[in-house]
Coordinates of C-alpha atoms in Angstrom, one line a residue:
X1445 CA -15.1 6.1 -3.3
X1446 CA -14.7 7.3 0.1
X1447 CA -11.7 9.2 1.1
X1448 CA -10.3 11.3 4.1
X1449 CA -9.8 14.9 3.1
X1450 CA -8.2 18.1 4.6
X1451 CA -10.3 21.1 4.2
X1452 CA -9.1 23.8 6.5
X1453 CA -4.9 24.2 6.3
X1454 CA -5.3 26.6 9.9
X1455 CA -7.2 24.1 11.8
X1456 CA -4.7 21.2 10.5
X1457 CA -6.1 17.7 11.9
X1458 CA -9.4 19.0 12.6
X1459 CA -10.1 19.8 9.7
X1460 CA -10.0 16.8 8.1
X1461 CA -13.0 14.7 7.3
X1462 CA -14.6 11.6 5.4
X1463 CA -15.9 12.7 2.7
X1464 CA -16.8 10.9 -1.2
X1465 CA -14.8 11.3 -3.7
X1466 CA -14.9 10.7 -7.4
X1467 CA -12.8 7.7 -8.2
X1468 CA -9.4 8.4 -9.9
X1469 CA -8.9 7.2 -13.3
X1470 CA -4.8 6.3 -14.4
X1471 CA -3.0 9.3 -16.7
X1472 CA -0.2 8.1 -18.9
X1473 CA 2.3 5.5 -17.1
X1474 CA 0.1 5.4 -14.2
X1475 CA -2.1 2.9 -12.3
X1476 CA -5.1 2.8 -9.9
X1477 CA -4.6 0.8 -6.8
X1478 CA -6.9 -0.8 -5.1
X1479 CA -6.1 0.4 -1.7
X1480 CA -6.1 -1.9 1.4
X1481 CA -3.9 -0.1 4.2
X1482 CA -2.1 3.5 4.2
X1483 CA 0.1 4.9 6.7
X1484 CA 0.3 8.5 8.1
X1485 CA 3.0 11.3 8.7
X1486 CA 1.4 13.8 11.2
X1487 CA 4.0 16.6 9.7
X1488 CA 1.9 16.2 6.9
X1489 CA -0.1 18.8 7.6
X1490 CA 3.4 21.3 7.3
X1491 CA 4.3 20.1 3.8
X1492 CA 2.9 23.1 1.6
X1493 CA 2.2 20.2 -1.4
X1494 CA -0.7 19.5 1.3
X1495 CA -1.9 22.6 0.1
X1496 CA -1.0 23.7 -2.9
X1497 CA 0.1 21.7 -6.4
X1498 CA 2.8 23.0 -8.4
X1499 CA 1.6 25.7 -9.9
X1500 CA 0.7 27.3 -6.4
X1501 CA -3.2 26.2 -6.8
X1502 CA -5.2 25.6 -3.7
X1503 CA -6.0 21.5 -3.6
X1504 CA -8.3 21.8 -0.8
X1505 CA -10.0 19.4 0.1
X1506 CA -7.0 17.3 -0.9
X1507 CA -6.9 14.0 0.1
X1508 CA -4.5 13.0 2.2
X1509 CA -2.0 10.2 2.9
X1510 CA 0.9 8.9 0.8
X1511 CA 2.0 5.5 1.6
X1512 CA 0.0 2.5 1.3
X1513 CA -0.3 -1.3 0.1
X1514 CA -2.9 -2.1 -2.2
X1515 CA -4.0 -4.2 -5.8
X1516 CA -3.6 -3.1 -9.4
X1517 CA -6.8 -2.6 -10.7
X1518 CA -6.0 -0.4 -13.9
X1519 CA -3.4 0.0 -16.1
X1520 CA -2.8 3.6 -17.7
X1521 CA -1.9 4.2 -21.2
X1522 CA 1.9 3.3 -21.8
X1523 CA 2.5 1.4 -18.3
X1524 CA 4.7 -1.6 -17.8
X1525 CA 6.0 -3.4 -15.3
X1526 CA 2.9 -4.0 -13.5
X1527 CA 0.4 -6.2 -13.7
X1528 CA -4.0 -6.1 -13.1
X1529 CA -4.5 -7.8 -9.5
X1530 CA -0.7 -7.7 -8.3
X1531 CA 0.0 -6.8 -5.0
X1532 CA 2.4 -3.4 -4.5
X1533 CA 3.5 -0.7 -2.2
X1534 CA 5.1 2.6 -2.0
X1535 CA 4.3 6.6 -2.1
X1536 CA 2.5 8.6 -3.9
X1537 CA 3.3 12.2 -5.2
X1538 CA 3.5 14.3 -2.8
X1539 CA 1.4 17.1 -5.1
X1540 CA -1.5 14.7 -6.0
X1541 CA -4.3 13.2 -4.4
X1542 CA -3.0 10.4 -1.5
X1543 CA -3.9 7.1 -0.1
X1544 CA -6.7 7.7 2.6
X1545 CA -9.0 6.8 0.2
X1546 CA -11.0 3.4 -1.8
X1547 CA -8.7 4.4 -4.9
X1548 CA -5.6 6.1 -5.6
X1549 CA -4.1 6.5 -9.1
X1550 CA 0.2 6.4 -8.4
X1551 CA 2.9 6.4 -11.2
X1552 CA 4.1 3.0 -11.7
X1553 CA 7.5 4.1 -11.5
X1554 CA 7.0 4.7 -7.6
X1555 CA 5.8 1.2 -6.6
X1556 CA 7.4 -2.1 -5.5
X1557 CA 5.5 -5.3 -5.3
X1558 CA 4.3 -6.4 -1.9
X1559 CA 5.5 -10.2 -1.4
X1560 CA 2.7 -12.3 -1.0
X1561 CA 3.3 -13.4 2.8
X1562 CA 3.6 -9.6 3.6
X1563 CA 0.3 -8.3 5.6
X1564 CA -0.9 -5.0 3.9
X1565 CA -1.2 -3.3 7.1
X1566 CA 2.4 -4.1 7.7
X1567 CA 3.3 -2.9 4.2
X1568 CA 1.9 0.3 4.1
X1569 CA 3.6 1.2 7.7
X1570 CA 7.3 0.7 5.3
X1571 CA 7.5 3.1 2.7
X1572 CA 8.0 6.3 4.1
X1573 CA 9.7 5.5 7.7
X1574 CA 11.7 2.9 5.5
X1575 CA 12.9 4.6 3.0
X1576 CA 13.3 7.5 5.1
X1577 CA 15.7 5.6 7.3
X1578 CA 17.8 3.5 4.5
X1579 CA 18.3 7.2 2.5
X1580 CA 19.3 8.9 6.0
X1581 CA 22.1 6.5 7.1
X1582 CA 23.2 4.9 3.4
X1583 CA 22.8 7.8 0.8
X1584 CA 23.3 11.1 3.1
X1585 CA 24.9 9.7 6.2
X1586 CA 27.2 7.3 4.5
X1587 CA 27.0 5.1 7.5
X1588 CA 30.2 2.9 7.5
X1589 CA 30.4 -0.4 10.1
X1590 CA 31.7 -0.1 13.1
X1591 CA 30.5 3.8 13.4
X1592 CA 28.6 4.7 16.1
X1593 CA 25.0 6.7 15.7
X1594 CA 22.8 8.7 17.7
X1595 CA 19.3 7.9 16.8
X1596 CA 16.9 10.2 17.6
X1597 CA 13.2 8.9 18.6
X1598 CA 14.6 5.1 18.6
X1599 CA 11.2 4.0 19.7
X1600 CA 9.3 5.7 16.8
X1601 CA 8.1 5.1 13.3
X1602 CA 11.4 6.6 11.3
X1603 CA 13.8 6.0 14.6
X1604 CA 13.3 2.3 15.0
X1605 CA 13.5 1.2 11.9
X1606 CA 17.0 4.0 12.1
X1607 CA 17.9 2.0 14.7
X1608 CA 17.7 -1.5 13.6
X1609 CA 19.3 -1.0 9.8
X1610 CA 22.1 0.6 11.6
X1611 CA 22.7 -2.5 13.8
X1612 CA 22.5 -4.6 11.1
X1613 CA 25.5 -2.7 9.3
X1614 CA 27.3 -3.1 12.1
X1615 CA 27.1 0.3 13.7
X1616 CA 27.2 1.1 17.4
X1617 CA 23.4 2.5 18.5
X1618 CA 22.1 5.1 20.9
X1619 CA 18.8 5.8 21.2
X1620 CA 17.1 8.5 22.4
X1621 CA 13.5 9.6 23.1
X1622 CA 11.5 9.9 26.6
X1623 CA 11.7 7.4 29.8
X1624 CA 8.3 4.9 28.6
X1625 CA 10.2 4.8 25.2
X1626 CA 13.3 2.4 27.3
X1627 CA 12.6 -0.9 26.6
X1628 CA 11.0 -0.3 23.4
X1629 CA 14.2 1.2 21.7
X1630 CA 16.4 -1.2 23.2
X1631 CA 13.9 -3.8 22.1
X1632 CA 14.1 -2.5 18.6
X1633 CA 18.3 -3.2 18.7
X1634 CA 19.8 0.0 20.8
X1635 CA 23.1 -0.8 22.4
X1636 CA 22.2 2.3 24.8
X1637 CA 19.4 4.8 25.4
X1638 CA 19.5 8.1 26.7
X1639 CA 16.3 9.7 28.1
X1640 CA 16.3 13.7 26.7
X1641 CA 14.0 14.9 29.4
X1642 CA 16.5 13.4 32.4
X1643 CA 19.9 12.9 30.9
X1644 CA 22.5 15.3 29.2
X1645 CA 23.3 14.7 25.7
X1646 CA 27.1 15.4 26.8
X1647 CA 27.5 12.0 28.5
X1648 CA 26.9 10.7 25.5
X1649 CA 30.8 11.3 24.7
X1650 CA 31.2 11.7 20.6
X1651 CA 29.3 10.2 17.7
X1652 CA 30.4 9.6 14.4
X1653 CA 26.0 9.8 12.8
X1654 CA 23.3 11.8 14.1
X1655 CA 20.0 11.1 13.1
X1656 CA 17.4 13.7 13.9
X1657 CA 13.9 13.7 14.1
X1658 CA 13.2 16.6 16.4
X1659 CA 15.4 19.7 15.3
X1660 CA 15.6 22.5 17.5
X1661 CA 17.9 22.3 20.4
X1662 CA 18.3 18.8 20.3
X1663 CA 19.5 19.4 17.1
X1664 CA 22.0 22.0 18.2
X1665 CA 23.0 20.5 21.5
X1666 CA 23.6 17.0 19.0
X1667 CA 26.0 18.6 16.7
X1668 CA 28.2 19.5 19.3
X1669 CA 28.9 16.1 20.3
X1670 CA 29.7 14.4 17.0
X1671 CA 33.2 13.7 16.4
X1672 CA 35.1 16.0 14.1
X1673 CA 34.0 14.6 10.2
X1674 CA 30.9 13.0 10.9
X1675 CA 27.7 13.8 9.9
X1676 CA 24.3 15.0 11.3
X1677 CA 21.1 14.0 9.2
X1678 CA 18.2 16.0 9.7
X1679 CA 14.6 15.4 8.1
X1680 CA 13.2 18.2 10.2
X1681 CA 14.2 21.2 7.9
X1682 CA 17.4 22.2 7.2
X1683 CA 19.9 22.2 10.1
X1684 CA 20.7 25.0 12.5
X1685 CA 24.2 23.5 13.4
X1686 CA 27.1 21.9 11.3
X1687 CA 29.6 19.6 13.2
X1688 CA 33.5 20.6 13.9
X1689 CA 34.4 19.9 9.5
X1690 CA 31.8 17.5 9.0
X1691 CA 28.4 17.8 7.0
X1692 CA 25.1 18.9 8.1
X1693 CA 22.3 17.2 5.1
X1694 CA 18.7 17.5 5.7
X1695 CA 16.7 15.7 2.9
X1696 CA 12.7 14.8 1.2
X1697 CA 12.7 11.3 1.3
X1698 CA 12.2 10.1 -2.4
X1699 CA 10.2 6.8 -3.6
X1700 CA 12.9 4.8 -4.8
X1701 CA 11.3 0.8 -5.6
X1702 CA 14.5 -0.9 -5.4
X1703 CA 15.1 0.3 -1.8
X1704 CA 11.6 -1.1 -0.8
X1705 CA 12.9 -4.5 -2.2
X1706 CA 15.6 -4.2 0.0
X1707 CA 13.2 -2.9 2.7
X1708 CA 10.2 -5.7 2.5
X1709 CA 12.9 -8.2 1.8
X1710 CA 14.7 -8.2 5.7
X1711 CA 10.4 -7.7 7.1
X1712 CA 10.0 -10.8 5.1
X1713 CA 13.3 -12.7 6.7
X1714 CA 12.4 -11.6 10.2
X1715 CA 15.6 -9.1 10.2
X1716 CA 13.1 -5.6 10.4
X1717 CA 10.1 -4.8 12.2
X1718 CA 7.9 -1.7 12.0
X1719 CA 6.4 0.1 14.4
X1720 CA 2.6 0.0 14.2
X1721 CA 0.8 2.3 17.2
X1722 CA -2.9 2.4 16.2
X1723 CA -5.1 0.6 13.4
X1724 CA -8.1 2.1 12.2
X1725 CA -10.4 1.4 9.8
X1726 CA -11.3 4.2 7.2
X1727 CA -15.0 5.1 8.9
X1728 CA -13.0 5.6 12.0
X1729 CA -9.8 7.3 10.3
X1730 CA -10.7 11.3 11.8
X1731 CA -10.1 10.8 15.3
X1732 CA -7.4 8.3 14.9
X1733 CA -5.5 10.9 12.9
X1734 CA -6.5 13.4 15.5
X1735 CA -5.2 11.9 18.5
X1736 CA -6.4 13.6 22.0
X1737 CA -2.9 12.0 23.8
X1738 CA 0.9 11.6 22.1
X1739 CA 0.7 7.9 20.4
X1740 CA 3.8 5.9 19.5
X1741 CA 4.4 4.2 16.8
X1742 CA 3.0 4.3 12.9
X1743 CA -0.5 5.1 12.5
X1744 CA -2.2 3.0 9.8
X1745 CA -5.8 3.2 8.5
X1746 CA -7.1 -0.4 7.3
X1747 CA -9.0 0.7 4.2
X1748 CA -10.3 -2.6 3.2
X1749 CA -11.2 -4.9 5.9

């Protein structure tokens, strides 16, 4: 089968190639999925699991990508809850071969049904961005109606979902980004927008929750404007600053199928939309995953026509 593999950690995106790999077979409680579309997170180059398995052994060349939508083609021994021909979407295990391939072996417990009226491309854009936003806001951020949220990267793949979910939940959302992102962030539902290049975070006043996808100095300055008892949620590693009398939480997204169902139901009824920036075929995936300029939104690779 065709697959996109990472060969050189130092080269990052420059070290990926389209290659032929053996089709996977399902282990106990696995399914094999005919992948129709796969999303990709550029930070994957920085994840240790991209390069070594749980025993510390080298994984390269490893098939990359960990979110997808497709159709179940075979069931492993003991697999329950899914059937052959079923449309599914979800996240694969970080330490196993991924989803930028024609087929992927996935633990059945990590998958949720993909409704027939949700396109595979949309389905593949949802799992990591959607679950990251959901878990950051509700599990780790403990968002309450009426609170204020500072959503960094509000026009990006994660930030746009953060903005929409927070607004639906009754929060006041201040989105941030570059000047060119202003209208997109407002279109996704931000009440206000702050240009991080030309406007001062201190002008925001105080917020109850910061959802950080940037880190560094932006994170440190953001912590200082969180109201006493508020929360800083980070997806870029351990927080370097803590709000006064509050919490600083960093987390790695987990596969929770019940949350995927909540998310895709919102897509079906129009309450939520994803920001898909680039769509390419598997044959054209290498340049799409190694762009020469900044890309907006989620990159999705269409594996099947």
